[in-house]
Coordinates of C-alpha atoms in Angstrom, one line a residue:
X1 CA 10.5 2.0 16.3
X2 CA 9.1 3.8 13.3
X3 CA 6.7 1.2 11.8
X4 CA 5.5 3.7 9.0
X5 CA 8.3 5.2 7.3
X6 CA 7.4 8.7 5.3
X7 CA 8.0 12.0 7.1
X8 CA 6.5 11.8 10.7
X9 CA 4.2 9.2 9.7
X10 CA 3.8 6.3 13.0
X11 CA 0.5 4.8 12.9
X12 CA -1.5 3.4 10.5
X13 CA -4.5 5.7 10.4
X14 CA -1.9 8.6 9.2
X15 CA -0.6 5.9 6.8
X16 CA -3.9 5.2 5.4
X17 CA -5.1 9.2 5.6
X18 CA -2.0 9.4 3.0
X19 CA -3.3 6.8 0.8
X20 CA -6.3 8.1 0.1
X21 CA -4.9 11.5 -0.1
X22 CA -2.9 9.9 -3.0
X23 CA 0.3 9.8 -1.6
X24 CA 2.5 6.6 -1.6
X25 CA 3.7 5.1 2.2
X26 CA 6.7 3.3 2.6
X27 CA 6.4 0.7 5.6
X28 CA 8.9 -1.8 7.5
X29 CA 7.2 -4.7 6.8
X30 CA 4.4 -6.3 4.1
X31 CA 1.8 -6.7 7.6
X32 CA 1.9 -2.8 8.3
X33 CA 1.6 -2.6 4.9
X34 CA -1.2 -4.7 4.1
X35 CA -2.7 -3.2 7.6
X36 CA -2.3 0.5 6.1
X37 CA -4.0 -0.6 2.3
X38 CA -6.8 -2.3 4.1
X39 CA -7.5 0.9 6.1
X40 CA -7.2 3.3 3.6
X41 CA -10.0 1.1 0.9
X42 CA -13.0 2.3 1.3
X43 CA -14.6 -1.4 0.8
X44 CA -11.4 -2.5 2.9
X45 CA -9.7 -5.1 0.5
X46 CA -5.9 -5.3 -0.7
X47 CA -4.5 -6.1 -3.8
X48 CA -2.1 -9.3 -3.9
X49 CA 1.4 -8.4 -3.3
X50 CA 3.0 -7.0 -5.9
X51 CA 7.2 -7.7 -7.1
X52 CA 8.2 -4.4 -8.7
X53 CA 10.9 -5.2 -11.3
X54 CA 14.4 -5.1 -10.1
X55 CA 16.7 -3.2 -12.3
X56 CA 20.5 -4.2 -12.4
X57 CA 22.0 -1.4 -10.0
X58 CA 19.0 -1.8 -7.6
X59 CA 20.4 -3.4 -4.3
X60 CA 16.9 -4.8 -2.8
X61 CA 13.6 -6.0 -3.8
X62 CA 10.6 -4.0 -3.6
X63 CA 7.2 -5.2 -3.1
X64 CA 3.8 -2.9 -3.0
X65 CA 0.1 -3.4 -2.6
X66 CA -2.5 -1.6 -3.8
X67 CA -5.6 -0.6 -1.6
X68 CA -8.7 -1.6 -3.7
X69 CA -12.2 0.2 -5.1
X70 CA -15.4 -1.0 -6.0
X71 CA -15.7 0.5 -9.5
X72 CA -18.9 -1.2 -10.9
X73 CA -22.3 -2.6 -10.2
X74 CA -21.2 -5.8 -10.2
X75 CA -19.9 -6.8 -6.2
X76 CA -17.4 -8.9 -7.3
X77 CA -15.7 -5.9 -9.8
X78 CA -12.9 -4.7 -8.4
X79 CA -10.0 -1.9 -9.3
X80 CA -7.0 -1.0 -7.4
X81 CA -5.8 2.7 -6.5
X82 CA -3.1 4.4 -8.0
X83 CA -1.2 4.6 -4.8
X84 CA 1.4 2.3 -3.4
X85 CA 2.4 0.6 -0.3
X86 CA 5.7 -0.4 -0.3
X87 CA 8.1 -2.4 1.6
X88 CA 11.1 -4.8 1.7
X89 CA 11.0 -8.6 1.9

């Protein structure tokens, strides 16, 4: 079973190489997910889960995270990437 869906992308080191390469992952599940985000930060935090907004013809819900960057002196400062992890719930 294909837990990382996005070309010939199985595991999630190839997940998270994407990520940081700037390229979006779509996964099976929010914990691959969440797994894939985590590896790809570089001070290994996640965003919360994100709802992205359903538009009338849409059939399902999408969710994302975001992997997260330390952008300032202060430790507790925090930004997410640009890239997305998505799934459904």
């Amino acid at each position: 079973m294909r837990k990382y869906i996005y070309d010939a992308i199985k595991t999630k080191s190839k997940a998270a190489m994407r990520l940081k390469a700037n390229g979006n992952v779509f996964v099976t599940s929010s914990g691959y997910a969440y797994d894939a985000c985590k590896a790809a930060s570089p001070i290994h935090k996640v965003s919360a889960m994100q709802k992205h907004k359903k538009e009338k013809d849409q059939g399902k819900q999408y969710y994302h995270y975001h992997p997260m960057l330390k952008w300032s002196k202060n430790k507790n400062a925090r930004k997410q990437m640009h890239v997305h992890c998505w799934f459904l719930k």
